[in-house]
Coordinates of C-alpha atoms in Angstrom, one line a residue:
Chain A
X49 CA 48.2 63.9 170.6
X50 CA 48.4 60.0 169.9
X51 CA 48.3 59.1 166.2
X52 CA 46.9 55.3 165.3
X53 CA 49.8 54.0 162.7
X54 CA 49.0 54.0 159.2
X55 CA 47.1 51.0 158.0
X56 CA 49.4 51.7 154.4
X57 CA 52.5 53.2 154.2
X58 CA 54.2 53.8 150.8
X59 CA 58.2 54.9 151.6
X60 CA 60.1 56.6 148.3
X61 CA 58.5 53.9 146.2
X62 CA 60.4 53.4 143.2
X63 CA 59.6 50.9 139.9
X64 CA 61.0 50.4 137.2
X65 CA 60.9 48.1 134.0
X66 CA 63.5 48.3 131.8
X67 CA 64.1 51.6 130.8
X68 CA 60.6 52.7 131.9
X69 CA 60.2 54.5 135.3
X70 CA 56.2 53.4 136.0
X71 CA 56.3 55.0 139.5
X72 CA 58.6 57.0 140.4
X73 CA 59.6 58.1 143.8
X74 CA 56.0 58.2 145.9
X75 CA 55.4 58.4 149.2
X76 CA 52.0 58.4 150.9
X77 CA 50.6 57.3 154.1
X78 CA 47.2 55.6 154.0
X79 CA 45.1 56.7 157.7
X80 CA 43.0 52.9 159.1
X81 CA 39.3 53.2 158.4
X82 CA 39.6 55.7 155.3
X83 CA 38.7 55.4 151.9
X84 CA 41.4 57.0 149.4
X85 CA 41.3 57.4 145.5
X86 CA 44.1 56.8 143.6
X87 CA 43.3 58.3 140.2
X88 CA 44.8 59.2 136.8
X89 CA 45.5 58.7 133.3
X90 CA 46.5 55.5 131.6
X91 CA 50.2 54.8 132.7
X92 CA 50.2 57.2 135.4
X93 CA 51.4 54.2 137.8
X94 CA 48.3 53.4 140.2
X95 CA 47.9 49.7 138.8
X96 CA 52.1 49.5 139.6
X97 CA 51.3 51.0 143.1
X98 CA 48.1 49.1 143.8
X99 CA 50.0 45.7 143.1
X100 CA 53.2 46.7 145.3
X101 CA 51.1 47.1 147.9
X102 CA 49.7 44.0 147.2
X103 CA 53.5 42.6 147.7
X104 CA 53.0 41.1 144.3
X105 CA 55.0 43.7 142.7
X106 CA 59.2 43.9 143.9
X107 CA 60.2 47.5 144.0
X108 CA 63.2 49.0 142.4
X109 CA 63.6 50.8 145.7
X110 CA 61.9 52.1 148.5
X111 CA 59.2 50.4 151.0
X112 CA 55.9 49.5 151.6
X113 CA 54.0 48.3 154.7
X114 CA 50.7 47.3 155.4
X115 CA 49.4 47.0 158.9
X116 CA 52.9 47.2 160.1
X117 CA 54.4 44.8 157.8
X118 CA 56.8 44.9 154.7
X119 CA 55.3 43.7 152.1
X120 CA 58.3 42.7 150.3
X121 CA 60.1 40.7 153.4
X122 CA 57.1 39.8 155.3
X123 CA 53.5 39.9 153.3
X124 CA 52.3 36.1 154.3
X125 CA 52.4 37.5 158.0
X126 CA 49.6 40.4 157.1
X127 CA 48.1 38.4 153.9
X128 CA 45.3 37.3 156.1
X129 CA 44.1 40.5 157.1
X130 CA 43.8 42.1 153.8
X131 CA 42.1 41.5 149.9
X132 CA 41.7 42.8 146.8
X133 CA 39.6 43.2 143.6
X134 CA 41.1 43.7 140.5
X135 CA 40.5 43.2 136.7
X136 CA 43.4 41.3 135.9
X137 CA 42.2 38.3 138.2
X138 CA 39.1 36.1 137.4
X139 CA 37.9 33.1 139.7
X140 CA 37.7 30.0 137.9
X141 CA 34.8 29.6 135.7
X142 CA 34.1 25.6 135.9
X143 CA 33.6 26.4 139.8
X144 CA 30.2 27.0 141.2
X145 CA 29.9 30.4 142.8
X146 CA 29.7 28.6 146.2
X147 CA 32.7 26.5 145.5
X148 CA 35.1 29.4 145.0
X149 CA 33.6 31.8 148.2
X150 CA 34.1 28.5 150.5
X151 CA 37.2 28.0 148.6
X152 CA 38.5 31.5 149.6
X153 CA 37.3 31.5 152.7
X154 CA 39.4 27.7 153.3
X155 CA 42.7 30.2 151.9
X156 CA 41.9 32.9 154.0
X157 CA 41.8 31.1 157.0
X158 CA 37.9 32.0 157.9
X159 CA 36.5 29.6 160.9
X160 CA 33.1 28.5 159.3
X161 CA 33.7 29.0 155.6
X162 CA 30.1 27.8 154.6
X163 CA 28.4 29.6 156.4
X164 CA 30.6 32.3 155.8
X165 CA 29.8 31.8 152.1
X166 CA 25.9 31.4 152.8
X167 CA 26.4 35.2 155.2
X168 CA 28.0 36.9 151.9
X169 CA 25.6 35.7 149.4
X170 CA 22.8 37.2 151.6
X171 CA 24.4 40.0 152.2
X172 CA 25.6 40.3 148.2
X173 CA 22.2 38.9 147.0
X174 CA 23.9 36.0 145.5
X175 CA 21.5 33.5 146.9
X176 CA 19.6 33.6 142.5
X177 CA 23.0 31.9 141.3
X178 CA 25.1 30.4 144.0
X179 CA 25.2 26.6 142.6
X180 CA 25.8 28.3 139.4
X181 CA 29.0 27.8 137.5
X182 CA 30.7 31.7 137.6
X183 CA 31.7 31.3 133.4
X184 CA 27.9 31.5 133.3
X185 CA 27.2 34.5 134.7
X186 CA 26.8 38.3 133.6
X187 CA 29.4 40.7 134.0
X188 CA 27.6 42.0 136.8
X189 CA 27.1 39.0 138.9
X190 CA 30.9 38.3 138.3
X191 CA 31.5 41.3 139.9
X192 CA 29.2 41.1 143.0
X193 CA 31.1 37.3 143.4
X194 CA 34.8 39.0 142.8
X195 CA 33.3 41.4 145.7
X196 CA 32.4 38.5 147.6
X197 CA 35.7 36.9 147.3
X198 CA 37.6 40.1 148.6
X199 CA 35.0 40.2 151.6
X200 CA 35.8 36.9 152.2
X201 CA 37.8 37.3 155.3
X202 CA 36.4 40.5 156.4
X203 CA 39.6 42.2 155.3
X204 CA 41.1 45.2 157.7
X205 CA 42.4 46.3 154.5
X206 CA 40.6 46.2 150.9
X207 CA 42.6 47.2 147.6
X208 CA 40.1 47.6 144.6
X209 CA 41.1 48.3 140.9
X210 CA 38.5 49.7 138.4
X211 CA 36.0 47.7 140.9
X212 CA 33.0 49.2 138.7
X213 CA 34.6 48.7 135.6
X214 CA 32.6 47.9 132.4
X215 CA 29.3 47.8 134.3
X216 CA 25.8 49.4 134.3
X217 CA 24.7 52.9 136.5
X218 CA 22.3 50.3 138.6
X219 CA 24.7 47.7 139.1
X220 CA 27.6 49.8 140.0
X221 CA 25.7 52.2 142.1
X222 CA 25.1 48.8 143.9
X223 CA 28.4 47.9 143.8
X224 CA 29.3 51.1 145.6
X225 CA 27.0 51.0 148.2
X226 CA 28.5 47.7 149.7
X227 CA 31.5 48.7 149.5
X228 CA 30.9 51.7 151.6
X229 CA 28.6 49.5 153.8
X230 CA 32.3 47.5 154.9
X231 CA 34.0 50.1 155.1
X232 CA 31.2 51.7 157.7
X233 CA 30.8 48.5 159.3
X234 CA 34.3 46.8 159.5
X235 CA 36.4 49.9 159.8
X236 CA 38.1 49.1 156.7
X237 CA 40.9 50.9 155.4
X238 CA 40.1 50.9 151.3
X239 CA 42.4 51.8 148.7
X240 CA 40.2 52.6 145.4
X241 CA 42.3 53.1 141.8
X242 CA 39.4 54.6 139.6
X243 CA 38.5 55.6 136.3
X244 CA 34.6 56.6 137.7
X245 CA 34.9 59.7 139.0
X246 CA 31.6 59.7 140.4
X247 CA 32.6 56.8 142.4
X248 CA 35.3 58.5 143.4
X249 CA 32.8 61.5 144.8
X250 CA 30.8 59.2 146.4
X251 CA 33.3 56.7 148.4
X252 CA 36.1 58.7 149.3
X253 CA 37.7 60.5 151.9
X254 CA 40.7 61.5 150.1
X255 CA 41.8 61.5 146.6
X256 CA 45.4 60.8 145.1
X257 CA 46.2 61.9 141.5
X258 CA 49.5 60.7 140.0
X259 CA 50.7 61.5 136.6
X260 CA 53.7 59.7 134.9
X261 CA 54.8 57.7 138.1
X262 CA 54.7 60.7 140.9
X263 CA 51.6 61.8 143.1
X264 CA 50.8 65.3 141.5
X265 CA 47.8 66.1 144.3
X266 CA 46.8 65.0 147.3
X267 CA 43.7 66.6 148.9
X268 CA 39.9 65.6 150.2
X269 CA 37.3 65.8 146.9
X270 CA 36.4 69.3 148.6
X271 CA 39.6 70.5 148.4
X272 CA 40.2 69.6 145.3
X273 CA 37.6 71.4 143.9
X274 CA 38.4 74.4 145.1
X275 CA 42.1 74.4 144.3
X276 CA 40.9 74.0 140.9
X277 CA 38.0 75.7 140.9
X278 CA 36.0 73.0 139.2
X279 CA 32.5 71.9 140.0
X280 CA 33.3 67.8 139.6
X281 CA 36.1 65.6 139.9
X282 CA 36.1 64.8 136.2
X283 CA 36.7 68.5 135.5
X284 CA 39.3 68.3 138.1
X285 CA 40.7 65.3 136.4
X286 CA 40.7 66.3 133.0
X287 CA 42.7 69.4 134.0
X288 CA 45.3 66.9 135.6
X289 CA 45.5 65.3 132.4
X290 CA 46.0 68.1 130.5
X291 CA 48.5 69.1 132.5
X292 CA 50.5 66.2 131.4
X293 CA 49.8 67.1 127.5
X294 CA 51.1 70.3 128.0
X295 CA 54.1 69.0 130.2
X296 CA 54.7 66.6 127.1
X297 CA 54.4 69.3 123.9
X298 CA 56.4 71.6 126.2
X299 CA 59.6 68.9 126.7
X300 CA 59.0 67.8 122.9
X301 CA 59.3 71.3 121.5
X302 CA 62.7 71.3 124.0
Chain B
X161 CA 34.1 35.2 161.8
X162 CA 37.8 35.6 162.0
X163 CA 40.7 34.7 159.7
X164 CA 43.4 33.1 161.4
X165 CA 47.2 32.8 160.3
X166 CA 49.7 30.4 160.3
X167 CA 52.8 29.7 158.5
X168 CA 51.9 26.4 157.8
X169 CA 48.5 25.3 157.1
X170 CA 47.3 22.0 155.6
X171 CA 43.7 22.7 155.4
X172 CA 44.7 25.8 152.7
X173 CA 46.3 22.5 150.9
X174 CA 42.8 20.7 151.5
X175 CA 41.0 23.8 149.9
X176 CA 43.1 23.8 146.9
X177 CA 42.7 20.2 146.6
X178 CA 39.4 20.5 146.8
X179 CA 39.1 23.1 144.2
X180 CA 41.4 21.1 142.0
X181 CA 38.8 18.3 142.5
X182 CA 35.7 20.4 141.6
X183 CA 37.4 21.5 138.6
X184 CA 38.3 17.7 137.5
X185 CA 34.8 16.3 138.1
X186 CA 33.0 18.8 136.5
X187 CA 34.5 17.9 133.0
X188 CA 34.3 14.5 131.4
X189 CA 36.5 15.3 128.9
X190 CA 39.2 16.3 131.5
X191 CA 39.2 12.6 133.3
X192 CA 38.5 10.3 130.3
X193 CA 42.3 12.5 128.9
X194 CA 43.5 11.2 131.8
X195 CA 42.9 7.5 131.0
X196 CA 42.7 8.2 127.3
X197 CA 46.8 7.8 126.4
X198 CA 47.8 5.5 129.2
X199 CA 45.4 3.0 127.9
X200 CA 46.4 3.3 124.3
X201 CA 49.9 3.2 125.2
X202 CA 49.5 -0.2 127.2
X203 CA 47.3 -1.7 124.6
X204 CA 49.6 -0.9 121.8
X205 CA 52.9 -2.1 123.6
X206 CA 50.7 -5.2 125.3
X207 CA 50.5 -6.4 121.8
X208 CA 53.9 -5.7 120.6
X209 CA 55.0 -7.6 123.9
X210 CA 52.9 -10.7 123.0
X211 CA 54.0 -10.4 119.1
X212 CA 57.9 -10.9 120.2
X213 CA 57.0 -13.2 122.9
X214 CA 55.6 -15.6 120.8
X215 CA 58.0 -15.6 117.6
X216 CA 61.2 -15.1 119.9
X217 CA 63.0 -16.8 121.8
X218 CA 65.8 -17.1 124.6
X219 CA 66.9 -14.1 125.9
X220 CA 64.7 -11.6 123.6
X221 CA 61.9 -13.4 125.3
X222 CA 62.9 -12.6 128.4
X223 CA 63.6 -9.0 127.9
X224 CA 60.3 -8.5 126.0
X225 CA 58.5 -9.3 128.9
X226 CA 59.1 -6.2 130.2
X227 CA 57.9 -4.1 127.5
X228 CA 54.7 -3.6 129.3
X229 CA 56.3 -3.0 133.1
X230 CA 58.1 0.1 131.0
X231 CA 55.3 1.5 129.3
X232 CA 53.0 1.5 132.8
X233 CA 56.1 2.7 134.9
X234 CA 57.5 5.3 132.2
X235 CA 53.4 6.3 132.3
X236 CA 53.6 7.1 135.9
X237 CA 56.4 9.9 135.5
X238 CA 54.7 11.3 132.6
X239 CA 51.6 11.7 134.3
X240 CA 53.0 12.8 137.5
X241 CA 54.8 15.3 135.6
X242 CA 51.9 16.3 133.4
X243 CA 48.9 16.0 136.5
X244 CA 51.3 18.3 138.3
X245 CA 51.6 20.7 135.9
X246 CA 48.2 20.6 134.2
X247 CA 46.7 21.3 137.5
X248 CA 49.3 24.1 137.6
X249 CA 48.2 25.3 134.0
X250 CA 44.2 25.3 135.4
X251 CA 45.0 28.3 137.4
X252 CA 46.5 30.2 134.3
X253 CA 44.1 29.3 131.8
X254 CA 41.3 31.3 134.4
X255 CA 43.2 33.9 135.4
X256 CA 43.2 32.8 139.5
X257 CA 46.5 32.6 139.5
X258 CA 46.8 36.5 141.1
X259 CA 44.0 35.3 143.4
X260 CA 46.8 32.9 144.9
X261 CA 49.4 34.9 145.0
X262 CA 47.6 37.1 146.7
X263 CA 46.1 35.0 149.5
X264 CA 47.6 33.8 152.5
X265 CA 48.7 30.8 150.3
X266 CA 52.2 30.0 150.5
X267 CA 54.7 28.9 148.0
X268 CA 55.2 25.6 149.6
X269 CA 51.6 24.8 150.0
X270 CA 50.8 25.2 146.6
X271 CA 53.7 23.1 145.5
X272 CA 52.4 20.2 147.4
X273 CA 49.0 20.6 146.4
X274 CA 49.7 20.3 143.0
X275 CA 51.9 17.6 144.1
X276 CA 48.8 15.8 145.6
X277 CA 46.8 16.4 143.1
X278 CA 49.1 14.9 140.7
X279 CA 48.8 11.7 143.0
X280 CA 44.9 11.7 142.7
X281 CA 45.3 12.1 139.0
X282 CA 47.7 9.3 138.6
X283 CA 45.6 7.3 140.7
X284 CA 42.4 7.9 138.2
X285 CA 44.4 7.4 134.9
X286 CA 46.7 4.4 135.8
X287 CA 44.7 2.0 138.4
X288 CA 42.1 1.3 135.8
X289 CA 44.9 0.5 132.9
X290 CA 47.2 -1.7 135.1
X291 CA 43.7 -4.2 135.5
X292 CA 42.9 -3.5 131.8
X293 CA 46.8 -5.2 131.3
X294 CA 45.8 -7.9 133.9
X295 CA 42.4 -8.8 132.0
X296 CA 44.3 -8.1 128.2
X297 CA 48.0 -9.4 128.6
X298 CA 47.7 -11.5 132.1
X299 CA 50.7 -9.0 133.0
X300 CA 50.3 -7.9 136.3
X301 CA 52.3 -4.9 137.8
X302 CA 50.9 -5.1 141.2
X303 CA 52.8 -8.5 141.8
X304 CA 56.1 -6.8 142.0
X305 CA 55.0 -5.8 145.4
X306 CA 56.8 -3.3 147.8
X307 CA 59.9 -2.8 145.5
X308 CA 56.9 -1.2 143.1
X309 CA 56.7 1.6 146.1
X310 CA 60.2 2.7 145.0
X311 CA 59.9 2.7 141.5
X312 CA 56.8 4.7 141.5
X313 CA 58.2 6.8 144.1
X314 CA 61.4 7.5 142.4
X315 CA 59.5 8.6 138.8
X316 CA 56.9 10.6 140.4
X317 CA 59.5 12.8 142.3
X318 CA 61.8 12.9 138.8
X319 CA 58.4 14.3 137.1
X320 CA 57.1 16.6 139.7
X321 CA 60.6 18.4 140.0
X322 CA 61.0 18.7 136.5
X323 CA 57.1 19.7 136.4
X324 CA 58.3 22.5 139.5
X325 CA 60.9 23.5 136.6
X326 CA 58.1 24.3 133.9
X327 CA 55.6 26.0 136.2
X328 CA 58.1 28.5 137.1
X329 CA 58.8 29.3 133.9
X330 CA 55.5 29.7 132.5
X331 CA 54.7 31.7 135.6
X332 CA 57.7 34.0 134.7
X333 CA 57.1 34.2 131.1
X334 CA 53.3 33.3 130.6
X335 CA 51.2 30.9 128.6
X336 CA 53.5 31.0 125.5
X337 CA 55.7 28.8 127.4
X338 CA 53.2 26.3 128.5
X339 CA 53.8 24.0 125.3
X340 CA 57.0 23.2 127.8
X341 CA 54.7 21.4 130.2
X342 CA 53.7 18.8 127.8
X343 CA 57.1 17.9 126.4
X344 CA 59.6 18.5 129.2
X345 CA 59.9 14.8 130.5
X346 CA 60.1 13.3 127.2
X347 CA 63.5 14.4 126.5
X348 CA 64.3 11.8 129.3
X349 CA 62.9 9.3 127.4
X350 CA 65.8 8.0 125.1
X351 CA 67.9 8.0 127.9
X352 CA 66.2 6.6 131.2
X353 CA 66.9 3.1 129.1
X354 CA 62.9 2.3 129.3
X355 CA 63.2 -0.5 126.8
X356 CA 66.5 -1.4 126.8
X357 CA 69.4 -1.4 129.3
X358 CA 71.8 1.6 130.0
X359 CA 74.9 -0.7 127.9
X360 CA 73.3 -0.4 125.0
X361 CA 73.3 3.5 124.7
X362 CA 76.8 5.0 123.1
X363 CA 79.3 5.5 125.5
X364 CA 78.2 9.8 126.3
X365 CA 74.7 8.8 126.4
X366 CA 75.5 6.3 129.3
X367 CA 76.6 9.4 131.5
X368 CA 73.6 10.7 131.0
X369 CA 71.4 8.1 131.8
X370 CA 73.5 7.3 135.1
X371 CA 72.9 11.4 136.0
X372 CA 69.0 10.2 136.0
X373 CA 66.8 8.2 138.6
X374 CA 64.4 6.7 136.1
X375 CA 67.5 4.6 134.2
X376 CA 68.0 3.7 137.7
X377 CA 64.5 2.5 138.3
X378 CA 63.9 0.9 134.9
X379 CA 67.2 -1.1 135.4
X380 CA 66.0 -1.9 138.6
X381 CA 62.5 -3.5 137.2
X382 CA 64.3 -5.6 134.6
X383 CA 66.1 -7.0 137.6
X384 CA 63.3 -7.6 139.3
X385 CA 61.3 -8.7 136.4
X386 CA 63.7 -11.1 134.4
X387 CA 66.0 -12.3 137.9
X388 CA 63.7 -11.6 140.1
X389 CA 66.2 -10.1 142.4
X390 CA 65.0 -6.5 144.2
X391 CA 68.2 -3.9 143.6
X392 CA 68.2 -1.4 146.5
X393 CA 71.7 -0.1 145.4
X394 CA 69.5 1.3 142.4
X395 CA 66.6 2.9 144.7
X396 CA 69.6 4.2 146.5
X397 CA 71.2 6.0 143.6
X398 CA 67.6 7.0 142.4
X399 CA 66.8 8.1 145.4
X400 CA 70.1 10.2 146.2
X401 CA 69.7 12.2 142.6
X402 CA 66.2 12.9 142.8
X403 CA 66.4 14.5 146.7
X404 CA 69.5 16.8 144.6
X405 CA 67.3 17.5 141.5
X406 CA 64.3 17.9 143.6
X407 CA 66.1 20.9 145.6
X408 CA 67.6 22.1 142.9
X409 CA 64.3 22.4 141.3
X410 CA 62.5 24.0 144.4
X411 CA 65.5 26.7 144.3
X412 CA 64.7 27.6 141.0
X413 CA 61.3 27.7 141.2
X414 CA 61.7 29.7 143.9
X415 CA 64.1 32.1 141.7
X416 CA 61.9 32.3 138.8
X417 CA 58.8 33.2 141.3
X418 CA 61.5 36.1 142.8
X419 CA 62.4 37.0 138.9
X420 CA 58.0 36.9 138.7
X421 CA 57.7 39.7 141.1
X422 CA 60.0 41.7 139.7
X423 CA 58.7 41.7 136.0
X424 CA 55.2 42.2 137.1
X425 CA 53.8 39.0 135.4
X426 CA 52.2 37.0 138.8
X427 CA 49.0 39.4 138.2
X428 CA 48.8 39.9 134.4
X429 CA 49.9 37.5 131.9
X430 CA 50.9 37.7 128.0
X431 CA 51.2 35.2 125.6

């Protein structure tokens, strides 16, 4: 039976910094069209693993490919056909909301970035504030343009950090349905590092937990719930996390 | 709706100029800083220039008629140093610098559109002071000619490598370093021989000034200014050290970016 290649493909990913190991040794392979979770604690590693993917992050060792390419040789061949979302990044707040999606778009490469722009603020109901300048905005509007910018180029692959971070049930519920709506759509492969674990429920098809640097389970949010016999993911979660507590008393009293 | 890709694109360098360009005009304060110390600087040394040329005389005469040429040209490599790396410093101070990096962007493009940009921003801040020192001081830089090309030429290249220099280290080491970008050129100052010729600086300070292209370029305009001869022996020299500094400083921008993605600073930044 034929196999399509992975859309991500994570090879004995090491990183460190300094003395600090923040992922340590992961492997994972990342099926086109699917929406994975990569979830855990603070520290666990996903932010470290979310930007090597990105190819904005050098590994200590080990590779990673997107859509074929290594990321760490190669990314400006494959940059094109992929975006993110993440809360380290802001779009400049003296442009209009307008001036950064055409401005993106112009990066990305996308033939008619106007009316690309005028397409995604339809679509992303931006149309109220799209001659506004972005530092005026609510933290929700932000959002729904930082969600624009990573659809700018219709991306075969979407990496999103914390995408709902910091904002309201309504908005974020919102948030999530477009999301899912590319994904449906565009046959998107999305890569979702989240806190939320309702969103988590909601958008994906698999889930990822990693604890101090390694990938601890790896299952559908079915699955999951079974093998731990919890009725939510946050139950599932909190177990994982405790897990590391223990882990840590046990090695301390050592 | 498709994105294409290609290794080399000038209209990504269009979009960021462009972007660049919306951030510029939105803000008064932003091009009126631009004018601001150019002006000052040619008013203040316009009247120190028309102060020695009327109680001098002889050969102090002669050289203090360039007082003003050195001020404008010495302007144009610190504000192709600082356009360059102010327009650098934009995409820090709002966090888009990730947003770069992570598009199809390439090093080299954004180096030359903060290159360009620099341009534009010279072209703002200085145009309007060299006919403010027409109208004030009836000096007039514009009649040096073509051999002006080569002089502005020379000093923008000398300030954007040494701005290339700066960006890569606050990109490396964040926005406590960016105090850097505002004083990196002026330690050429004492020795690019602005004011004075390279034979009066000590004997050591001479080897530096001949290891940079704006002593090379000043000397030149005092040539040109007081015998009205053109010195393309000077261009040449200029020229030669800033096509070695210029790679040099693309290799270690090119380093630092490496030394970027390594640390894990190109998508969070600390003070």
């Amino acid at each position: 039976m034929l196999h399509a290649a992975p859309a991500i493909e994570v090879d004995r990913l090491v990183k460190d910094y300094k003395t600090t190991r923040a992922v340590d040794g992961i492997s994972l392979s990342i099926a086109p069209g699917s929406i994975t979770g990569l979830l855990g604690g603070n520290g666990a590693g996903k932010t470290t693993t979310i930007t090597s993917i990105m190819g904005l992050l050098r590994p200590t060792s080990g590779t990673v490919r997107v859509l074929g390419s290594d990321m760490n040789r190669e990314r400006h061949r494959v940059l094109h056909r992929m975006n993110f979302q993440s809360p380290y990044v802001d779009l400049p707040g003296r442009l209009t909301v307008r001036q950064n999606i055409v401005t993106f778009a112009r990066l990305y490469g996308v033939a008619h970035a106007k009316e690309r722009a005028a397409e995604l603020a339809d679509e992303l109901d931006l149309n109220e504030f799209l001659d506004r300048a972005t530092s005026k905005l609510s933290a929700g509007q932000k959002t729904r343009v930082a969600l624009a910018k990573s659809l700018v180029n219709d991306p075969e692959v979407l990496l999103l950090d914390e995408p709902t971070a910091s904002l309201d049930p309504d908005t974020a519920g919102w948030i999530r349905d477009r999301i899912a709506a590319h994904a449906r759509e565009r046959g998107a492969t999305i890569l979702l590092a989240s806190h939320n674990m309702r969103e988590v429920e909601r958008l994906c098809d698999r889930v990822i937990f990693m604890r101090r640097g390694k990938i601890v389970d790896d299952a559908t949010p079915d699955e999951l719930l079974r093998r731990y016999g919890r009725a939510d993911l946050e139950d599932v979660f909190i177990d994982v996390a405790r897990g590391t507590e223990r882990q840590t008393e046990t090695e301390t009293a050592l | 709706m498709s994105a294409r890709y290609s290794a080399f694109s000038p209209s990504r360098i269009a979009a960021m100029n462009a972007r660049q360009w919306y951030v510029l005009r939105s803000s008064w304060p932003r091009i009126l800083e631009i004018i601001y110390w150019p002006a000052i600087s040619m008013i203040t040394w316009g009247f120190a220039q028309m102060w020695v040329g009327q109680e001098s005389g002889g050969t102090f005469t002669v050289a203090a008629s360039t007082l003003l040429g050195g001020v404008i040209l010495w302007d144009v490599l610190v504000r192709g140093s600082l356009g360059f790396s102010i327009t650098f410093l934009e995409e820090m101070w709002s966090k888009n610098i990730g947003n770069l990096m992570m598009s199809p962007l390439t090093p080299l493009e954004y180096v030359l559109s903060l290159a360009s940009m620099s341009l534009i921003r010279l072209f703002i801040g200085l145009v309007p002071v060299t006919l403010m020192a027409i109208w004030l001081f009836g000096f007039n830089i514009w009649s040096l000619g073509l051999p002006l090309v080569a002089f502005f030429l020379n000093l923008i290249v000398l300030g954007w490598s040494a701005s290339l220099v700066v960006s890569g280290v606050v990109l490396r080491h964040g926005l406590g370093a960016e105090g850097m970008a505002w004083i990196a050129v002026f330690v050429l100052m004492p020795f690019s021989a602005i004011f004075y010729p390279v034979s009066v600086l000590p004997e050591p300070a001479q080897y530096v000034a001949f290891a940079l292209p704006s002593s090379y370029v000043f000397e030149g305009m005092r040539a040109l200014l007081i015998d009205g001869v053109f010195r393309a022996d000077l261009m040449l020299w200029a020229a030669g050290l800033n096509l070695a500094y210029g790679a040099i400083a693309v290799l270690v921008y090119l380093r630092v970016l490496e030394s970027a993605r390594t640390a894990g600073t190109l998508l969070s930044h600390n003070d």
